[in-house]
Short mmCIF file of C-alpha atoms and ligand atoms in Angstrom, two decimals:
data_model
loop_
_atom_site.label_atom_id
_atom_site.label_comp_id
_atom_site.label_asym_id
_atom_site.label_seq_id
_atom_site.Cartn_x
_atom_site.Cartn_y
_atom_site.Cartn_z
CA UNK P 25 30.35 2.02 6.14
CA UNK P 26 27.44 2.55 3.75
CA UNK P 27 23.95 2.20 5.18
CA UNK P 28 21.03 2.14 2.79
CA UNK P 29 17.88 3.75 4.18
CA UNK P 30 15.39 1.57 2.33
CA UNK P 31 11.94 2.91 2.85
CA UNK P 32 8.98 4.04 0.81
CA UNK P 33 7.65 6.18 3.67
CA UNK P 34 6.74 9.70 2.64
CA UNK P 35 9.04 11.68 4.94
CA UNK P 36 12.28 9.85 5.54
CA UNK P 37 14.36 12.98 6.28
CA UNK P 38 13.85 13.10 10.04
CA UNK P 39 14.82 9.45 10.38
CA UNK P 40 17.83 9.80 8.11
CA UNK P 41 19.18 12.81 9.97
CA UNK P 42 18.75 11.04 13.31
CA UNK P 43 20.61 8.03 11.94
CA UNK P 44 23.40 10.31 10.69
CA UNK P 45 23.72 11.82 14.16
CA UNK P 46 23.78 8.44 15.84
CA UNK P 47 26.30 6.97 13.37
CA UNK P 48 28.48 9.93 12.32
CA UNK P 49 31.06 7.75 10.58
CA UNK P 50 28.54 6.02 8.35
CA UNK P 51 27.38 7.14 4.93
CA UNK P 52 23.57 7.03 5.00
CA UNK P 53 22.15 6.66 1.50
CA UNK P 54 18.49 7.18 0.74
CA UNK P 55 16.79 4.58 -1.46
CA UNK P 56 15.93 5.92 -4.91
CA UNK P 57 13.88 3.94 -7.40
CA UNK P 58 15.70 3.27 -10.68
CA UNK P 59 19.13 4.04 -9.20
CA UNK P 60 22.06 1.63 -9.61
CA UNK P 61 22.95 -0.73 -6.73
CA UNK P 62 24.56 1.14 -3.83
CA UNK P 63 26.82 -1.75 -2.76
CA UNK P 64 25.67 -1.27 0.85
CA UNK P 65 26.02 -4.23 3.18
CA UNK P 66 23.67 -2.75 5.77
CA UNK P 67 20.13 -1.46 5.31
CA UNK P 68 17.62 0.11 7.63
CA UNK P 69 14.15 -0.61 6.28
CA UNK P 70 10.49 0.24 6.74
CA UNK P 71 7.70 -0.28 4.19
CA UNK P 72 10.54 -1.56 1.98
CA UNK P 73 10.72 -1.03 -1.78
CA UNK P 74 9.85 -4.19 -3.77
CA UNK P 75 13.21 -4.29 -5.60
CA UNK P 76 15.30 -4.05 -2.41
CA UNK P 77 16.90 -7.48 -2.45
CA UNK P 78 16.96 -8.01 -6.21
CA UNK P 79 18.96 -4.82 -6.68
CA UNK P 80 21.02 -4.64 -3.47
CA UNK P 81 22.71 -8.00 -3.68
CA UNK P 82 25.54 -7.06 -1.27
CA UNK P 83 23.21 -6.67 1.70
CA UNK P 84 24.31 -8.77 4.67
CA UNK P 85 22.03 -7.37 7.35
CA UNK P 86 18.76 -5.46 7.30
CA UNK P 87 17.40 -3.70 10.38
CA UNK P 88 13.63 -3.39 10.36
CA UNK P 89 12.24 -0.20 11.88
CA UNK P 90 9.22 -2.05 13.23
CA UNK P 91 8.45 -5.27 15.06
CA UNK P 92 6.73 -7.13 12.21
CA UNK P 93 9.07 -8.31 9.46
CA UNK P 94 6.49 -9.91 7.15
CA UNK P 95 6.88 -7.19 4.49
CA UNK P 96 10.63 -7.86 4.24
CA UNK P 97 10.42 -11.64 4.25
CA UNK P 98 8.07 -11.72 1.28
CA UNK P 99 10.27 -9.61 -1.02
CA UNK P 100 11.80 -11.41 -4.01
CA UNK P 101 15.53 -12.08 -4.03
CA UNK P 102 16.04 -12.30 -0.25
CA UNK P 103 18.98 -14.60 0.33
CA UNK P 104 19.19 -17.07 3.22
CA UNK P 105 22.48 -15.51 4.27
CA UNK P 106 21.01 -12.00 4.76
CA UNK P 107 20.24 -11.38 8.42
CA UNK P 108 16.92 -9.70 9.14
CA UNK P 109 16.75 -7.96 12.53
CA UNK P 110 13.45 -6.82 13.99
CA UNK P 111 12.86 -3.92 16.35
CA UNK P 112 12.55 -5.19 19.92
CA UNK P 113 10.09 -3.28 22.05
CA UNK P 114 11.71 0.21 21.77
CA UNK P 115 8.66 1.70 23.47
CA UNK P 116 6.11 -0.26 21.43
CA UNK P 117 5.12 -2.86 24.03
CA UNK P 118 3.65 -0.28 26.40
CA UNK P 119 1.69 1.27 23.53
CA UNK P 120 0.30 -2.15 22.63
CA UNK P 121 -0.77 -2.56 26.26
CA UNK P 122 -2.49 0.85 26.22
CA UNK P 123 -4.34 0.05 23.03
CA UNK P 124 -5.50 -3.35 24.25
CA UNK P 125 -6.60 -1.99 27.63
CA UNK P 126 -8.55 0.82 26.04
CA UNK P 127 -10.42 -1.55 23.73
CA UNK P 128 -11.02 -4.07 26.52
CA UNK P 129 -12.33 -1.44 28.97
CA UNK P 130 -14.57 0.08 26.31
CA UNK P 131 -16.35 -3.26 26.14
CA UNK P 132 -16.11 -4.54 29.72
CA UNK P 133 -16.99 -1.22 31.42
CA UNK P 134 -19.70 -0.35 28.84
CA UNK P 135 -17.93 2.86 27.83
CA UNK P 136 -18.89 2.40 24.18
CA UNK P 137 -22.48 1.96 25.27
CA UNK P 138 -22.37 5.05 27.50
CA UNK P 139 -21.17 7.08 24.50
CA UNK P 140 -24.35 6.07 22.68
CA UNK P 141 -26.49 6.77 25.76
CA UNK P 142 -25.06 10.26 26.01
CA UNK P 143 -26.16 10.93 22.42
CA UNK P 144 -29.69 10.12 23.61
CA UNK P 145 -29.28 12.10 26.89
CA UNK P 146 -30.05 8.87 28.70
CA UNK P 147 -28.94 8.27 32.31
CA UNK P 148 -28.86 4.50 32.53
CA UNK P 149 -26.27 2.77 34.75
CA UNK P 150 -25.32 -0.59 33.26
CA UNK P 151 -24.77 -3.73 35.38
CA UNK P 152 -21.57 -3.66 37.46
CA UNK P 153 -18.59 -5.49 36.07
CA UNK P 154 -17.92 -9.04 37.23
CA UNK P 155 -14.37 -9.79 36.18
CA UNK P 156 -14.97 -13.53 36.08
CA UNK P 157 -17.22 -12.86 33.09
CA UNK P 158 -14.39 -11.23 31.15
CA UNK P 159 -11.70 -13.83 30.56
CA UNK P 160 -9.14 -12.33 28.20
CA UNK P 161 -6.89 -14.35 25.91
CA UNK P 162 -3.76 -12.95 24.28
CA UNK P 163 -2.58 -14.57 21.07
CA UNK P 164 1.20 -14.38 20.79
CA UNK P 165 3.31 -14.03 23.91
CA UNK P 166 6.44 -12.32 22.64
CA UNK P 167 7.48 -8.89 23.95
CA UNK P 168 4.22 -7.31 22.77
CA UNK P 169 1.83 -10.01 23.91
CA UNK P 170 3.49 -10.41 27.31
CA UNK P 171 3.28 -6.69 27.96
CA UNK P 172 -0.42 -6.68 26.99
CA UNK P 173 -1.18 -9.73 29.15
CA UNK P 174 0.69 -8.34 32.19
CA UNK P 175 -1.13 -5.01 31.99
CA UNK P 176 -4.47 -6.80 31.88
CA UNK P 177 -3.49 -9.13 34.73
CA UNK P 178 -2.62 -6.04 36.80
CA UNK P 179 -6.28 -4.99 36.52
CA UNK P 180 -7.37 -8.40 37.87
CA UNK P 181 -8.98 -9.74 34.72
CA UNK P 182 -8.56 -13.49 34.29
CA UNK P 183 -6.00 -13.56 31.49
CA UNK P 184 -4.34 -16.32 29.49
CA UNK P 185 -1.73 -16.26 26.77
CA UNK P 186 -1.24 -18.62 23.86
CA UNK P 187 2.06 -19.04 22.07
CA UNK P 188 3.75 -21.63 19.86
CA UNK P 189 6.10 -22.73 22.60
CA UNK P 190 5.59 -22.47 26.39
CA UNK P 191 5.92 -18.94 27.87
CA UNK P 192 5.47 -18.22 31.57
CA UNK P 193 4.36 -14.70 32.53
CA UNK P 194 3.39 -14.02 36.16
CA UNK P 195 -0.37 -13.81 36.64
CA UNK P 196 -1.07 -15.16 33.15
CA UNK P 197 -2.37 -18.65 32.47
CA UNK P 198 -0.19 -20.24 29.83
CA UNK P 199 -1.33 -22.25 26.80
CA UNK P 200 0.86 -23.36 23.94
CA UNK P 201 0.97 -25.29 20.73
CA UNK P 202 -1.81 -26.42 18.44
CA UNK P 203 -2.97 -29.05 20.92
CA UNK P 204 -3.94 -26.38 23.50
CA UNK P 205 -5.36 -23.88 21.04
CA UNK P 206 -9.02 -24.93 21.28
CA UNK P 207 -8.91 -25.01 25.07
CA UNK P 208 -7.43 -21.50 25.04
CA UNK P 209 -10.13 -20.19 22.69
CA UNK P 210 -12.90 -21.91 24.65
CA UNK P 211 -12.03 -20.12 27.93
CA UNK P 212 -11.61 -16.72 26.22
CA UNK P 213 -14.20 -14.00 25.78
CA UNK P 214 -11.97 -11.13 24.67
CA UNK P 215 -9.38 -12.29 22.16
CA UNK P 216 -6.40 -9.99 21.63
CA UNK P 217 -4.18 -10.71 18.66
CA UNK P 218 -0.50 -9.75 18.82
CA UNK P 219 0.84 -12.56 16.61
CA UNK P 220 3.47 -12.05 13.94
CA UNK P 221 2.26 -12.75 10.40
CA UNK P 222 3.67 -16.07 9.15
CA UNK P 223 2.29 -18.76 6.81
CA UNK P 224 0.98 -20.58 9.92
CA UNK P 225 -0.80 -17.56 11.40
CA UNK P 226 -2.26 -16.26 8.12
CA UNK P 227 -6.07 -16.43 8.44
CA UNK P 228 -5.99 -17.61 12.07
CA UNK P 229 -8.86 -15.26 12.94
CA UNK P 230 -11.41 -17.23 10.95
CA UNK P 231 -15.00 -18.32 11.60
CA UNK P 232 -13.97 -21.70 12.98
CA UNK P 233 -11.61 -20.21 15.58
CA UNK P 234 -13.69 -17.14 16.44
CA UNK P 235 -16.70 -19.43 16.81
CA UNK P 236 -14.93 -21.28 19.62
CA UNK P 237 -14.70 -18.18 21.82
CA UNK P 238 -17.15 -17.77 24.69
CA UNK P 239 -20.50 -16.25 23.73
CA UNK P 240 -20.68 -12.44 23.55
CA UNK P 241 -17.04 -12.36 22.54
CA UNK P 242 -14.89 -9.45 21.39
CA UNK P 243 -11.90 -9.34 19.09
CA UNK P 244 -9.04 -6.85 19.38
CA UNK P 245 -6.58 -7.25 16.52
CA UNK P 246 -3.22 -5.48 16.50
CA UNK P 247 -1.15 -7.97 14.49
CA UNK P 248 -1.55 -7.80 10.73
CA UNK P 249 -4.62 -7.55 8.55
CA UNK P 250 -3.96 -10.94 6.96
CA UNK P 251 -4.55 -12.69 10.28
CA UNK P 252 -8.25 -11.95 9.87
CA UNK P 253 -10.57 -13.52 7.33
CA UNK P 254 -12.65 -10.39 6.83
CA UNK P 255 -15.87 -12.02 5.58
CA UNK P 256 -15.71 -14.49 8.49
CA UNK P 257 -15.64 -11.59 10.95
CA UNK P 258 -18.88 -10.24 9.49
CA UNK P 259 -20.58 -13.63 9.63
CA UNK P 260 -19.56 -14.29 13.26
CA UNK P 261 -20.81 -10.79 14.16
CA UNK P 262 -24.07 -11.41 12.27
CA UNK P 263 -24.58 -14.65 14.18
CA UNK P 264 -24.29 -12.61 17.37
CA UNK P 265 -21.55 -14.86 18.73
CA UNK P 266 -19.11 -11.99 18.50
CA UNK P 267 -20.36 -8.66 19.90
CA UNK P 268 -17.70 -6.37 18.54
CA UNK P 269 -14.23 -5.96 17.13
CA UNK P 270 -11.53 -3.34 17.42
CA UNK P 271 -9.19 -3.50 14.44
CA UNK P 272 -5.94 -1.61 13.93
CA UNK P 273 -4.66 -3.53 10.91
CA UNK P 274 -6.17 -4.46 7.55
CA UNK P 275 -5.35 -6.50 4.48
CA UNK P 276 -5.36 -3.29 2.48
CA UNK P 277 -4.03 -0.15 4.15
CA UNK P 278 -5.26 2.54 4.04
CA UNK P 279 -8.61 0.79 4.35
CA UNK P 280 -10.45 1.53 1.06
CA UNK P 281 -13.23 4.11 1.24
CA UNK P 282 -15.89 1.61 0.16
CA UNK P 283 -14.88 -1.06 2.68
CA UNK P 284 -17.90 -2.25 4.70
CA UNK P 285 -15.94 -2.14 8.00
CA UNK P 286 -16.03 1.68 7.97
CA UNK P 287 -19.77 1.88 8.53
CA UNK P 288 -20.28 -1.24 10.65
CA UNK P 289 -21.26 -0.04 14.14
CA UNK P 290 -19.93 -3.23 15.69
CA UNK P 291 -16.44 -2.54 14.43
CA UNK P 292 -14.06 0.11 15.78
CA UNK P 293 -11.29 1.10 13.40
CA UNK P 294 -7.92 2.75 13.96
CA UNK P 295 -5.39 3.39 11.16
CA UNK P 296 -2.48 1.06 12.15
CA UNK P 297 -1.44 3.17 15.12
CA UNK P 298 -1.58 0.69 18.01
CA UNK P 299 2.20 0.94 18.47
CA UNK P 300 4.25 3.46 16.56
CA UNK P 301 7.99 3.14 16.12
CA UNK P 302 9.25 6.02 18.24
CA UNK P 303 12.10 7.84 16.47
CA UNK P 304 14.52 8.26 19.40
CA UNK P 305 14.13 4.76 20.80
CA UNK P 306 14.14 3.14 17.37
CA UNK P 307 17.25 4.91 16.09
CA UNK P 308 19.09 4.34 19.38
CA UNK P 309 18.36 0.62 19.30
CA UNK P 310 19.25 0.15 15.63
CA UNK P 311 22.40 2.28 15.80
CA UNK P 312 23.53 0.29 18.85
CA UNK P 313 23.02 -2.97 17.00
CA UNK P 314 24.82 -1.70 13.91
CA UNK P 315 27.84 -0.86 16.09
CA UNK P 316 27.71 -4.33 17.65
CA UNK P 317 27.41 -5.96 14.24
CA UNK P 318 30.42 -3.97 12.96
CA UNK P 319 32.47 -5.35 15.84
CA UNK P 320 31.36 -8.87 15.02
CA UNK P 321 29.30 -9.17 18.22
CA UNK P 322 26.10 -11.17 18.58
CA UNK P 323 22.95 -9.08 18.18
CA UNK P 324 19.51 -9.83 19.52
CA UNK P 325 16.30 -9.71 17.52
CA UNK P 326 17.63 -11.70 14.55
CA UNK P 327 14.64 -13.22 12.77
CA UNK P 328 14.48 -16.99 12.53
CA UNK P 329 13.67 -17.74 8.90
CA UNK P 330 12.02 -21.04 9.86
CA UNK P 331 9.66 -19.34 12.30
CA UNK P 332 9.20 -16.17 10.27
CA UNK P 333 9.66 -13.82 13.25
C1 GLV C 4 4.05 -2.24 13.33
O1 GLV C 4 3.13 -2.67 12.74
C2 GLV C 4 5.27 -2.95 13.54
O2 GLV C 4 5.41 -4.07 13.02
O3 GLV C 4 6.14 -2.44 14.25
#
């Protein structure tokens, strides 16, 4: 079996050699620009090349090396019959929880403020935390969102989750559908975004929605840059309704040097690292699914084209 390793990442060798070890009978072919079609029916992809589907017309299944499949779904030439399979958890959910907790605690326990006070050699205990004043809302309650919400619930914050369809997670108040969206936003002070990027979720973090959060709100965004309307974030911060934002993802990555977010003290930036695809876990999961697919077995994580995730 030929497997095309379709990635524009800078150092694919480690991944390719791990795949070769996991699937010794397969021929793993590295994507090369301007090469003829490989005839592969299976691809493993991350940051995929633009010409992937237009050139590789035999592809029947593509395994994404990350959770978000938006980059694959927007490529030209993708046929309805090609299965797209996303990475499921593989060690990412716990990283998402860590990231969200860190950003939440930085705000709720005044850690960011204490960092500034230390610069001024100022000993100034801030008011004690009252958890009831920190209702957290998690947008998207798939594997990532549920793990984030559960971790926050375990620290006794009032936490709710919003998803398209109903999802019950112990200790987490559940909201769903567009009809419950405003109610969810209105009870939330710290909004954590773990949504997949789809046409419906594009621009969901806009002034109208952020303006519905409780006063002195915070945004933690770990989905995709396109969820956020960047100029709206600045205006909601300027109005003082939002106190701060922690952003891991951006419309343009790397974030351009002259982008105003870099120097805005209200915004904390990380370079799309909230949850990395871990090589061992990722290769093990994908190789296992490739074996199942070869045997004609059902595989989990197949993306619904209607839903876009
Ligand atoms: C990371 O952004 C992923 O989609 O896995």
